[in-house]
PDB file of C-alpha atoms and ligand atoms in Angstrom:
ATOM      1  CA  UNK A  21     175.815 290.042 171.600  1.00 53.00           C
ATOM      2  CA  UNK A  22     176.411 286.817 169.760  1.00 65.00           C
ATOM      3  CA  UNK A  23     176.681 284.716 173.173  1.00 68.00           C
ATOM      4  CA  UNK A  24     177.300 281.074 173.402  1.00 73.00           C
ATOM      5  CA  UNK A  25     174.860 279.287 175.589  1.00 72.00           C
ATOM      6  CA  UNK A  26     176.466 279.162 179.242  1.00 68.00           C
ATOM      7  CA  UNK A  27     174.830 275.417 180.486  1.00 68.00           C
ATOM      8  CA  UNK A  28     173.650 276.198 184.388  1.00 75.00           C
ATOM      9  CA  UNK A  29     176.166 274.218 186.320  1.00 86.00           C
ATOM     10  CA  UNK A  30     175.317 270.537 187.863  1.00 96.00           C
ATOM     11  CA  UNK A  31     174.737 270.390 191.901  1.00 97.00           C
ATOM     12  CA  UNK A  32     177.568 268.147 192.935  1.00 98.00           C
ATOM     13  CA  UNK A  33     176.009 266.894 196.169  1.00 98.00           C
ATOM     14  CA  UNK A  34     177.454 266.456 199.586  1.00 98.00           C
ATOM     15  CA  UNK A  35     177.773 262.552 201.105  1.00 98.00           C
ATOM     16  CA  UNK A  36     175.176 263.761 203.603  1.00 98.00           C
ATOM     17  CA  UNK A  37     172.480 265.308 200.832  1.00 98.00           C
ATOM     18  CA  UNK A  38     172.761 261.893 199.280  1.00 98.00           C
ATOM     19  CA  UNK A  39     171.895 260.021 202.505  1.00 98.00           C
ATOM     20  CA  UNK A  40     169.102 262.499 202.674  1.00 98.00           C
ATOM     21  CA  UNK A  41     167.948 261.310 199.039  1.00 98.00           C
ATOM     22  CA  UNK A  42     168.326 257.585 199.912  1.00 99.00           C
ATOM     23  CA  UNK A  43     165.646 258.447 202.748  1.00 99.00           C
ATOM     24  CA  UNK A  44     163.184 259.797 200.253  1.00 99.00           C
ATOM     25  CA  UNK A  45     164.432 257.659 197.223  1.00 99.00           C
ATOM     26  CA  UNK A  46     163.964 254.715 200.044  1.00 99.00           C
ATOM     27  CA  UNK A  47     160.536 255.687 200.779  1.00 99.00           C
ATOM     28  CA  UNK A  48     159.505 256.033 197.161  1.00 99.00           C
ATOM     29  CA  UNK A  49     160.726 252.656 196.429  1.00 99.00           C
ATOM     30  CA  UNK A  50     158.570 251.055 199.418  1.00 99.00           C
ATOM     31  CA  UNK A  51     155.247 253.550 198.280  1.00 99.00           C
ATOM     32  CA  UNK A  52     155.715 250.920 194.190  1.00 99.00           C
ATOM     33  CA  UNK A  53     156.435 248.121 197.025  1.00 99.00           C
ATOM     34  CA  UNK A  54     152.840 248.912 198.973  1.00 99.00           C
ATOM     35  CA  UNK A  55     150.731 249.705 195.631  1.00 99.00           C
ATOM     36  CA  UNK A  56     151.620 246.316 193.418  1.00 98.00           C
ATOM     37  CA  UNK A  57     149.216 244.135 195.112  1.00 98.00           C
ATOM     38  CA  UNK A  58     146.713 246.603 194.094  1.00 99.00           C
ATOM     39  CA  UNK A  59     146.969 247.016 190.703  1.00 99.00           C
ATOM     40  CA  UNK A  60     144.921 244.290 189.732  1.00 98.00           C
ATOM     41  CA  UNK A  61     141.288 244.307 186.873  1.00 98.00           C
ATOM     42  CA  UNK A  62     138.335 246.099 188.548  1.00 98.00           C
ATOM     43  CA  UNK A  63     140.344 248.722 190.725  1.00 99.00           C
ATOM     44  CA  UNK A  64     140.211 253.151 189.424  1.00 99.00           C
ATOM     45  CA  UNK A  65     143.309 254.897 188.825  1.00 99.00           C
ATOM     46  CA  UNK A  66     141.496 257.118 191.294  1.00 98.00           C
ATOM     47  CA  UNK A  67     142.004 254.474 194.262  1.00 99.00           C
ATOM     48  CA  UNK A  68     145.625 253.984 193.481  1.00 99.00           C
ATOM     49  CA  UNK A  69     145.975 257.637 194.057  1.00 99.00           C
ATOM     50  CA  UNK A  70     144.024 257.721 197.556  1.00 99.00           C
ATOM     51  CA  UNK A  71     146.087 254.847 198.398  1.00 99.00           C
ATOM     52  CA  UNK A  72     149.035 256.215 197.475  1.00 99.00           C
ATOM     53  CA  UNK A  73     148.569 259.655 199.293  1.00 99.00           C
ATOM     54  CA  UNK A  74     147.421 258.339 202.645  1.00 98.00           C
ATOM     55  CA  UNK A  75     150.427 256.005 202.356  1.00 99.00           C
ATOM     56  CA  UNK A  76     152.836 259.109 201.491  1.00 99.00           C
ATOM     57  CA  UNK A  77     151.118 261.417 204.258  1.00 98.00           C
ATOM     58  CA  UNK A  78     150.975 258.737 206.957  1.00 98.00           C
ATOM     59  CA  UNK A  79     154.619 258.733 206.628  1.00 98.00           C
ATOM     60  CA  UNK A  80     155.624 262.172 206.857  1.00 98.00           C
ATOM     61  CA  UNK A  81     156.218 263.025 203.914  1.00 99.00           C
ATOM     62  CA  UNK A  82     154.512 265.498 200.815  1.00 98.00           C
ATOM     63  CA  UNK A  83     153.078 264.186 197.268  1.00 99.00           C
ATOM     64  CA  UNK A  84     155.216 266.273 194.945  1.00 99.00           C
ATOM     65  CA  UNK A  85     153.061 266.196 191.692  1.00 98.00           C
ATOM     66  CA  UNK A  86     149.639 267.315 193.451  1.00 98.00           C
ATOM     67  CA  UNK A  87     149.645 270.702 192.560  1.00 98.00           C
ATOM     68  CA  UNK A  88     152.793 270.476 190.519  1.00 98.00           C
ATOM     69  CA  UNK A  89     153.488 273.267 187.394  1.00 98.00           C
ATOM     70  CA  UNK A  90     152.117 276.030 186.102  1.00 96.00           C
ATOM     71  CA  UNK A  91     149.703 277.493 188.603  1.00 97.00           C
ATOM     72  CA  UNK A  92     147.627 277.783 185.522  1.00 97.00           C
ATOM     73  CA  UNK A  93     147.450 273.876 185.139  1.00 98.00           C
ATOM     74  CA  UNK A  94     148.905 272.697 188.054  1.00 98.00           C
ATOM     75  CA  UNK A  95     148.601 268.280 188.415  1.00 98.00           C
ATOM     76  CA  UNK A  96     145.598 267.343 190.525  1.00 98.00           C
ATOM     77  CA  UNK A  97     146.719 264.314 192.062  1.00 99.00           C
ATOM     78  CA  UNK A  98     149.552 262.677 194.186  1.00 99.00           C
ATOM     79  CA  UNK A  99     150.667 260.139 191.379  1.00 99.00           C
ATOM     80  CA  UNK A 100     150.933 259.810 187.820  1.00 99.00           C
ATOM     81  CA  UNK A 101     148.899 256.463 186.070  1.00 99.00           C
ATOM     82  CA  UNK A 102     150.014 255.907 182.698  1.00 99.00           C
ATOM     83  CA  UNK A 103     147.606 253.242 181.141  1.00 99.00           C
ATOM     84  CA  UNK A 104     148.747 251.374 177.430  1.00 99.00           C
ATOM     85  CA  UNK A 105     148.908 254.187 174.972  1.00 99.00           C
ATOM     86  CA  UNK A 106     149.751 257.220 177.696  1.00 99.00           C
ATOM     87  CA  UNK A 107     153.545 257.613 177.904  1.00 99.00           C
ATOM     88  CA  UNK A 108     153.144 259.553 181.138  1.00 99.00           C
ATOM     89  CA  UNK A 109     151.679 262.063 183.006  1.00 98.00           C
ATOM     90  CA  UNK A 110     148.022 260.096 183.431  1.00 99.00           C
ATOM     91  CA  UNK A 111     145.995 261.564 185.815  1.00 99.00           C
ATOM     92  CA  UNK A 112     144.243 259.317 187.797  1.00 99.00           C
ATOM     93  CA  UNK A 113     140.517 259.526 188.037  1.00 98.00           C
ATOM     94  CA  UNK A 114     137.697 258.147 189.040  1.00 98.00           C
ATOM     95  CA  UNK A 115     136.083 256.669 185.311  1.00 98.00           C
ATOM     96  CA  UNK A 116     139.490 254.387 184.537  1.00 98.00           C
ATOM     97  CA  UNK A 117     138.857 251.081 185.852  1.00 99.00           C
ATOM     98  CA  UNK A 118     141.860 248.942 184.879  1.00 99.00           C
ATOM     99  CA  UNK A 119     140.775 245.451 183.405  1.00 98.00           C
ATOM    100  CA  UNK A 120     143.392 242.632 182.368  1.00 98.00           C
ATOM    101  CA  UNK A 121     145.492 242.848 179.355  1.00 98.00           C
ATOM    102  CA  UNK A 122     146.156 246.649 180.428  1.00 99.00           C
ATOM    103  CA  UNK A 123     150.295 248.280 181.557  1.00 99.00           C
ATOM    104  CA  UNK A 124     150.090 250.615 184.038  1.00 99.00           C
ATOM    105  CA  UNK A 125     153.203 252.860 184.736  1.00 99.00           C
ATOM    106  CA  UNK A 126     153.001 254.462 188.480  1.00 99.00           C
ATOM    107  CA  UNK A 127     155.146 257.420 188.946  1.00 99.00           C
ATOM    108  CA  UNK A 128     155.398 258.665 192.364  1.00 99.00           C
ATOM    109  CA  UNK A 129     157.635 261.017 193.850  1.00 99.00           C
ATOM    110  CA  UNK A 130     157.421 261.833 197.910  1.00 99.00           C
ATOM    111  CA  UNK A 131     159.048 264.884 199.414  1.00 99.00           C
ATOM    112  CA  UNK A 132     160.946 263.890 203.034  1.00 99.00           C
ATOM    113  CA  UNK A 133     163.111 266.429 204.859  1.00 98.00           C
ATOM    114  CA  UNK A 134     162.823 268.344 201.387  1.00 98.00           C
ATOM    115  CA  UNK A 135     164.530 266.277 199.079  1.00 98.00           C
ATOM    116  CA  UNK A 136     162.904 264.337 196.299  1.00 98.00           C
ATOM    117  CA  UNK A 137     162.326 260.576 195.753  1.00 98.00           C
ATOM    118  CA  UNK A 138     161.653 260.151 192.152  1.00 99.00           C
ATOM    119  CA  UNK A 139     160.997 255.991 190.685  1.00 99.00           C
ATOM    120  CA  UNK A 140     158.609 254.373 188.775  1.00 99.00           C
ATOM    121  CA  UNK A 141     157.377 251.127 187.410  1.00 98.00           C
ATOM    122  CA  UNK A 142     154.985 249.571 184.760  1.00 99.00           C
ATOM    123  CA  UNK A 143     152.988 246.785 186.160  1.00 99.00           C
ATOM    124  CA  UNK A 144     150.630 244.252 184.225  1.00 98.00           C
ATOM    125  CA  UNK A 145     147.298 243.831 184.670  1.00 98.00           C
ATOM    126  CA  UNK A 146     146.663 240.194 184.838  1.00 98.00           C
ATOM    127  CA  UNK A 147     147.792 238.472 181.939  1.00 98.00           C
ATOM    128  CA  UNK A 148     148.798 241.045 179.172  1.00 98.00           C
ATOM    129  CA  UNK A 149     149.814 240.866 175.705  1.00 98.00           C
ATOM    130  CA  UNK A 150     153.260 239.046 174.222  1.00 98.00           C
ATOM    131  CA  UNK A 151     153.732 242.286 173.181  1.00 99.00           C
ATOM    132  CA  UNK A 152     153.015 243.776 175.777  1.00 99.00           C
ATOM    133  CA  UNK A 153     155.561 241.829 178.168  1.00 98.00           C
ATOM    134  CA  UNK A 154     158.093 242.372 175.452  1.00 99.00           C
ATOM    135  CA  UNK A 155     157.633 246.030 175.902  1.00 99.00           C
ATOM    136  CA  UNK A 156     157.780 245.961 179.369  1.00 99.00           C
ATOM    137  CA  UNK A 157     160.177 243.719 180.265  1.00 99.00           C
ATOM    138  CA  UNK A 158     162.753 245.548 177.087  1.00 99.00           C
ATOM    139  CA  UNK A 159     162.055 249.182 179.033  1.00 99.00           C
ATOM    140  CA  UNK A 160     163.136 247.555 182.610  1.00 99.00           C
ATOM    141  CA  UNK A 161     166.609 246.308 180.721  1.00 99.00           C
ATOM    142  CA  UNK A 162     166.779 249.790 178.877  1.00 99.00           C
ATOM    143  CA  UNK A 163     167.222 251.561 182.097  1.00 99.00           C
ATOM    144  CA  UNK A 164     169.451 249.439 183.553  1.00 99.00           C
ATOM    145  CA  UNK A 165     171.860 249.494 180.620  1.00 99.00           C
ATOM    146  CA  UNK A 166     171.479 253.170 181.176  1.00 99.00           C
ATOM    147  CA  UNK A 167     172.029 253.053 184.765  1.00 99.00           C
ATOM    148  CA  UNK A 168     175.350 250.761 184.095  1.00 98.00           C
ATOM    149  CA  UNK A 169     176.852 253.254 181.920  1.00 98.00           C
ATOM    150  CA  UNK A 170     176.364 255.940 185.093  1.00 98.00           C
ATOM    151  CA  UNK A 171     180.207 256.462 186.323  1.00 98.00           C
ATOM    152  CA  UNK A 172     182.223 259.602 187.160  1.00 98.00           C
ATOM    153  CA  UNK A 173     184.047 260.449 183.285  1.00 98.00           C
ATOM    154  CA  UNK A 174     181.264 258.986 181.256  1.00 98.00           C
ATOM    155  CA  UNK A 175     179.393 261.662 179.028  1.00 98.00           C
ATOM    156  CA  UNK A 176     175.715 261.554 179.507  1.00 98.00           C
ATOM    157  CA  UNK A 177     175.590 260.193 175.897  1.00 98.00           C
ATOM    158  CA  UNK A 178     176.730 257.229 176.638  1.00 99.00           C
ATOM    159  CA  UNK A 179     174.049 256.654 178.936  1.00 99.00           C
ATOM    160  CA  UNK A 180     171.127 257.342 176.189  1.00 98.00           C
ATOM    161  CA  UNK A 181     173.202 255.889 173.378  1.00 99.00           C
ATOM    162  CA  UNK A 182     172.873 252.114 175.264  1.00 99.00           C
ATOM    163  CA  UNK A 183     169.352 252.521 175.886  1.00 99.00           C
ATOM    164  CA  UNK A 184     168.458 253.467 172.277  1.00 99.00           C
ATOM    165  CA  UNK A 185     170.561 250.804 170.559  1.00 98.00           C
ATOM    166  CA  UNK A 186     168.938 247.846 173.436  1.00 99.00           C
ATOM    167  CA  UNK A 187     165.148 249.710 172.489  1.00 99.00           C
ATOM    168  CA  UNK A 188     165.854 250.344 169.345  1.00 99.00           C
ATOM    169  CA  UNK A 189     167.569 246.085 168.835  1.00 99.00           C
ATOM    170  CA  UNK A 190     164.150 245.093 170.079  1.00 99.00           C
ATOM    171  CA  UNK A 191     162.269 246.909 167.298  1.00 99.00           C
ATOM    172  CA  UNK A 192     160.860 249.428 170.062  1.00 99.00           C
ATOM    173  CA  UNK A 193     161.158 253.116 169.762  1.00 99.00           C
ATOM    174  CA  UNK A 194     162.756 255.924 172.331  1.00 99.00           C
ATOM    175  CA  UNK A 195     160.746 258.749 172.929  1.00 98.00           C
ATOM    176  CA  UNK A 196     162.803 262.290 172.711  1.00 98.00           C
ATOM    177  CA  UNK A 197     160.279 264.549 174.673  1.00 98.00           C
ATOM    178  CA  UNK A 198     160.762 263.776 178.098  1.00 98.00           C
ATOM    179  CA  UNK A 199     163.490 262.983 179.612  1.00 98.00           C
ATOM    180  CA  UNK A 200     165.779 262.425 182.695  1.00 98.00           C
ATOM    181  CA  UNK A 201     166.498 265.261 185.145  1.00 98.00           C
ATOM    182  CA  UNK A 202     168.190 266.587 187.685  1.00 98.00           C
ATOM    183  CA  UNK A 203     166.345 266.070 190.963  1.00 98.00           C
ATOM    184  CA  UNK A 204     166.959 267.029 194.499  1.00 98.00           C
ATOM    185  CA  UNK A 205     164.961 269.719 196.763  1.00 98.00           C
ATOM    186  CA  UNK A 206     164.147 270.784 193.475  1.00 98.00           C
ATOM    187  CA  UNK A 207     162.060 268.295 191.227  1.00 98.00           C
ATOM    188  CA  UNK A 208     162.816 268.968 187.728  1.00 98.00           C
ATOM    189  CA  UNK A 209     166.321 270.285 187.612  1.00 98.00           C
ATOM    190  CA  UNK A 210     169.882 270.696 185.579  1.00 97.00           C
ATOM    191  CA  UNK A 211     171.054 268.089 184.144  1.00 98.00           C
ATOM    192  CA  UNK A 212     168.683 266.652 181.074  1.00 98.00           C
ATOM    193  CA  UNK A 213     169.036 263.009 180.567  1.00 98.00           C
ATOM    194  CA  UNK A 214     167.951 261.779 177.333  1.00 98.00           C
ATOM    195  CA  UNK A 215     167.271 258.401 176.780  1.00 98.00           C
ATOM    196  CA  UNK A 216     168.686 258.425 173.009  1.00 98.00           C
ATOM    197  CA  UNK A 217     172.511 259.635 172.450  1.00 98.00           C
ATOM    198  CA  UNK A 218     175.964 259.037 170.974  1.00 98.00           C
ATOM    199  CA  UNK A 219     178.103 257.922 172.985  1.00 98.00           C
ATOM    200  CA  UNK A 220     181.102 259.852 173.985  1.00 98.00           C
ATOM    201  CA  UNK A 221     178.950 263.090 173.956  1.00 98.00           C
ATOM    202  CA  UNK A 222     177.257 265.707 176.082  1.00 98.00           C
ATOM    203  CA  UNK A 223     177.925 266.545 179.836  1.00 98.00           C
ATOM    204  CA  UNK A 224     181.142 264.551 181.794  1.00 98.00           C
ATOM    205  CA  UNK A 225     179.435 263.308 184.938  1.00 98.00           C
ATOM    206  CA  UNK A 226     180.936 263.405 188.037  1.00 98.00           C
ATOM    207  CA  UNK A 227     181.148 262.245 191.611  1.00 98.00           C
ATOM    208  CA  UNK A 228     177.959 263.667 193.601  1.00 98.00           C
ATOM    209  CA  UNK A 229     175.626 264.379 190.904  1.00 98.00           C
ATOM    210  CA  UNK A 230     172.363 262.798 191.361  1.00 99.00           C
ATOM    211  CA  UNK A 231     169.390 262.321 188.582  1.00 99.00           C
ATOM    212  CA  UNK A 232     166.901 260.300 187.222  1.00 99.00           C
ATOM    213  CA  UNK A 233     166.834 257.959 184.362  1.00 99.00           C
ATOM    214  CA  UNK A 234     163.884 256.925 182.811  1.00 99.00           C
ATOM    215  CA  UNK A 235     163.114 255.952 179.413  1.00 99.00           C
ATOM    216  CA  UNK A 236     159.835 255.574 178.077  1.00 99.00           C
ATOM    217  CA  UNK A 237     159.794 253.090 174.959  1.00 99.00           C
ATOM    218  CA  UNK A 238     157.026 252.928 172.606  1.00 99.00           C
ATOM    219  CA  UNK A 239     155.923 249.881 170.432  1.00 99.00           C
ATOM    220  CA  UNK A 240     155.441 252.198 167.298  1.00 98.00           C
ATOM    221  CA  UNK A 241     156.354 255.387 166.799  1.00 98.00           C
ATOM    222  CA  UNK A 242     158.154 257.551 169.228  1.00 98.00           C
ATOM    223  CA  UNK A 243     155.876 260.528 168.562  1.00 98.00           C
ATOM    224  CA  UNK A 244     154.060 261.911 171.762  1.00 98.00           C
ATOM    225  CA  UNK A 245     151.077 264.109 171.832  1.00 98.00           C
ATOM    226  CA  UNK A 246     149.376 265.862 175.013  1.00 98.00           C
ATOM    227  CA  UNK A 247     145.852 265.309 175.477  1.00 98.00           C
ATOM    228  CA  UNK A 248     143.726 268.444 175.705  1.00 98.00           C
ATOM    229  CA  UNK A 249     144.030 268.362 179.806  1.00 98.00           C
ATOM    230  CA  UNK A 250     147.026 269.699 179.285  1.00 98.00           C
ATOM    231  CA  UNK A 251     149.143 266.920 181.230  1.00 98.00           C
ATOM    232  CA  UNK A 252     148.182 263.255 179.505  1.00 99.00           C
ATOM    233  CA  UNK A 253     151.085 262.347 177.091  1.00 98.00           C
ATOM    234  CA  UNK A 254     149.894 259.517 174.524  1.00 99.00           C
ATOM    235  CA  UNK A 255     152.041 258.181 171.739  1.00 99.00           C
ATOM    236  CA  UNK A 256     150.559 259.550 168.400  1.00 98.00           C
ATOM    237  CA  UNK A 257     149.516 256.177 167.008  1.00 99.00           C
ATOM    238  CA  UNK A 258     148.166 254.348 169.570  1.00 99.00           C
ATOM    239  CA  UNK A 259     150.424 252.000 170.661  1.00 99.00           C
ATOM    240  CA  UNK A 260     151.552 250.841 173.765  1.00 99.00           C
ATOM    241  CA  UNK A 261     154.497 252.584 175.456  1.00 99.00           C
ATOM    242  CA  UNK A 262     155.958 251.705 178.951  1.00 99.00           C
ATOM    243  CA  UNK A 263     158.424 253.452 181.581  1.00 99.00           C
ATOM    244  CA  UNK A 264     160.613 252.690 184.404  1.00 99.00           C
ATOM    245  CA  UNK A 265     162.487 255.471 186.559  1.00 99.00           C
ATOM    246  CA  UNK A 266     165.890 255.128 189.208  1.00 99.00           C
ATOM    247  CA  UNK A 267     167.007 258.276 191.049  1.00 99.00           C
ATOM    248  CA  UNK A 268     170.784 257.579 190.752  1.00 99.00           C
ATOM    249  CA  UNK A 269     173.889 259.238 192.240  1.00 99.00           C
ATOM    250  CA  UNK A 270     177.251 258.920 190.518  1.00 98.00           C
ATOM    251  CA  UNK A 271     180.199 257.654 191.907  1.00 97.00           C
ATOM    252  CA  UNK A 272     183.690 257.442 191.717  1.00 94.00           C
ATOM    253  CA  UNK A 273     183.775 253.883 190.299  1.00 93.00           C
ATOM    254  CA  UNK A 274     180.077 253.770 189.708  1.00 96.00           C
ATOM    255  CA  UNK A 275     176.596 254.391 190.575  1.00 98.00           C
ATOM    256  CA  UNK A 276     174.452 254.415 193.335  1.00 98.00           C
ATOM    257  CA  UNK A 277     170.898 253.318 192.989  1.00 99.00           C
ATOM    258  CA  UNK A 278     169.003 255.543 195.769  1.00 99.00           C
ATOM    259  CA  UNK A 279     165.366 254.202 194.832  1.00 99.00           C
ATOM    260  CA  UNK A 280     165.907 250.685 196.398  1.00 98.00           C
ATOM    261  CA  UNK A 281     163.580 249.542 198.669  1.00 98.00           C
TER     262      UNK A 281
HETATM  263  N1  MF3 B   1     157.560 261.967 188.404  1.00 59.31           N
HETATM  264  C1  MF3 B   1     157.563 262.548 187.084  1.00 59.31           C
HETATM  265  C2  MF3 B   1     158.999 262.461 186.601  1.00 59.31           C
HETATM  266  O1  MF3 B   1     159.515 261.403 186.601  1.00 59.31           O
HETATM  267  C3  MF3 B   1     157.063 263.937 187.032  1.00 59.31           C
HETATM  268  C4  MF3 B   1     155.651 264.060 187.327  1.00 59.31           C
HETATM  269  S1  MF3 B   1     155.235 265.708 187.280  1.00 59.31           S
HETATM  270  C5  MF3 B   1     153.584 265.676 187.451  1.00 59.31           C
HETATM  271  O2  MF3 B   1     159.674 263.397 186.320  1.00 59.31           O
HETATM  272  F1  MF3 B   1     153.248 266.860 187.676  1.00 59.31           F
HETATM  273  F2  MF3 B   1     153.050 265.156 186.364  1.00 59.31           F
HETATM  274  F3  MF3 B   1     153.279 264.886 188.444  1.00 59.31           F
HETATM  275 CO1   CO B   2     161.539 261.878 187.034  1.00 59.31          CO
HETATM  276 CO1   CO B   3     158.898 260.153 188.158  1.00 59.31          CO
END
């Protein structure tokens, strides 16, 4: 039939949806707020996570990763922990004991009233690497470049195009297998954000549209590889990578940042 490819249209939503999403994108913001001043050497992955869930539940709201995917694999746990070398996706567990020198992304997402709160952050573990604070301090100015480029009539390249060029100035690399989404009641949704581009290309945003952006920049190469539990992304030589994640909403003149505390 020789069909073009018909992209799934973008939710444009409502003033009130949004308000809904600064509620959960609030809340999400407060659960990185809670956690920080336990992320410190000596404390599991696994305690983060309990922490993080009774935090979530006592406040009405629903983990969105446990249980997350295919029901073949689904995620086990309420949070992602992305330690050094994992790009995201770490499960937390029981055996990872952070110690000082290590960056620790922690990705949560709570459900309230049904819509999704999606942000994340890479802490350090003590004192870490120069390296290390390059990385992670480069990836926090990444995705606010990004986040400045948000604005109804800008083209979604123009949002990965000044991420990769910052990254890229800092001798850092972008990784191209996961990227920004749509989010909403849904989780994972229409439209794909990536954090490389050209700018001038891809999808016109407009008012009312609301997704995530959040790059993930490696130290070496921007190859990813999933470890055999089916979930733990690592960068394919070792080397550090780090993340940070807004749930945005576009606006007329702008954008609005609904994961603020
Ligand atoms: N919060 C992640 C994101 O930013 C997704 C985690 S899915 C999980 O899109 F299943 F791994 F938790
Ligand atoms: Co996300
Ligand atoms: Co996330």
């Amino acid at each position: 039939m020789g069909l073009l490819r018909i992209p799934k249209p973008v939710e444009i939503k409502s003033n009130k949806e949004i308000e809904k999403m600064r509620a959960a994108g609030r809340l999400a913001a407060q659960l990185l707020d809670y956690i920080e001043p336990f992320v410190k050497p000596g404390v599991t992955t696994e305690e983060l996570d309990r922490l993080c869930a009774e935090w979530t539940k006592a406040r009405g709201a629903i983990s969105a990763p446990m249980n997350y995917g295919s029901p073949k694999n689904p995620f086990p746990k309420h949070i992602c922990t992305s330690v050094n070398q994992v790009i995201c996706h770490g499960i937390p567990n029981k055996k990872q004991v952070l110690k000082e020198g290590d960056i620790i992304n922690i990705d949560v997402t709570p459900i309230l009233d049904g819509y999704h709160g999606d942000t994340s952050k890479t802490f350090c573990v003590g004192k870490v690497s120069d390296v290390a604070r390059h990385l992670v301090e480069t990836t926090y100015k990444s995705m606010m470049l990004g986040i400045a480029e948000v604005k109804s009539g800008n083209k979604v390249g123009d949002i990965g195009a000044a991420i990769q060029e910052y990254a890229e100035g800092q001798g850092f690399s972008v990784v191209r297998d996961f990227v920004g989404h749509g989010v909403g009641k849904i989780f994972h949704t229409e439209p794909s954000i990536p954090h490389y581009g050209i700018r001038g290309r891809g999808l016109r945003l407009k008012t009312g549209m609301v997704f995530t952006i959040e790059p993930m920049i490696n130290v070496g190469t921007w190859e990813a590889t999933t470890l055999s539990d089916g979930w733990t992304a690592v960068t394919k030589d070792g080397s550090f990578s780090a993340q940070f994640e807004h749930t945005v909403a576009v606006t007329d003149d702008g954008v609005d940042i609904l994961t603020l505390p």
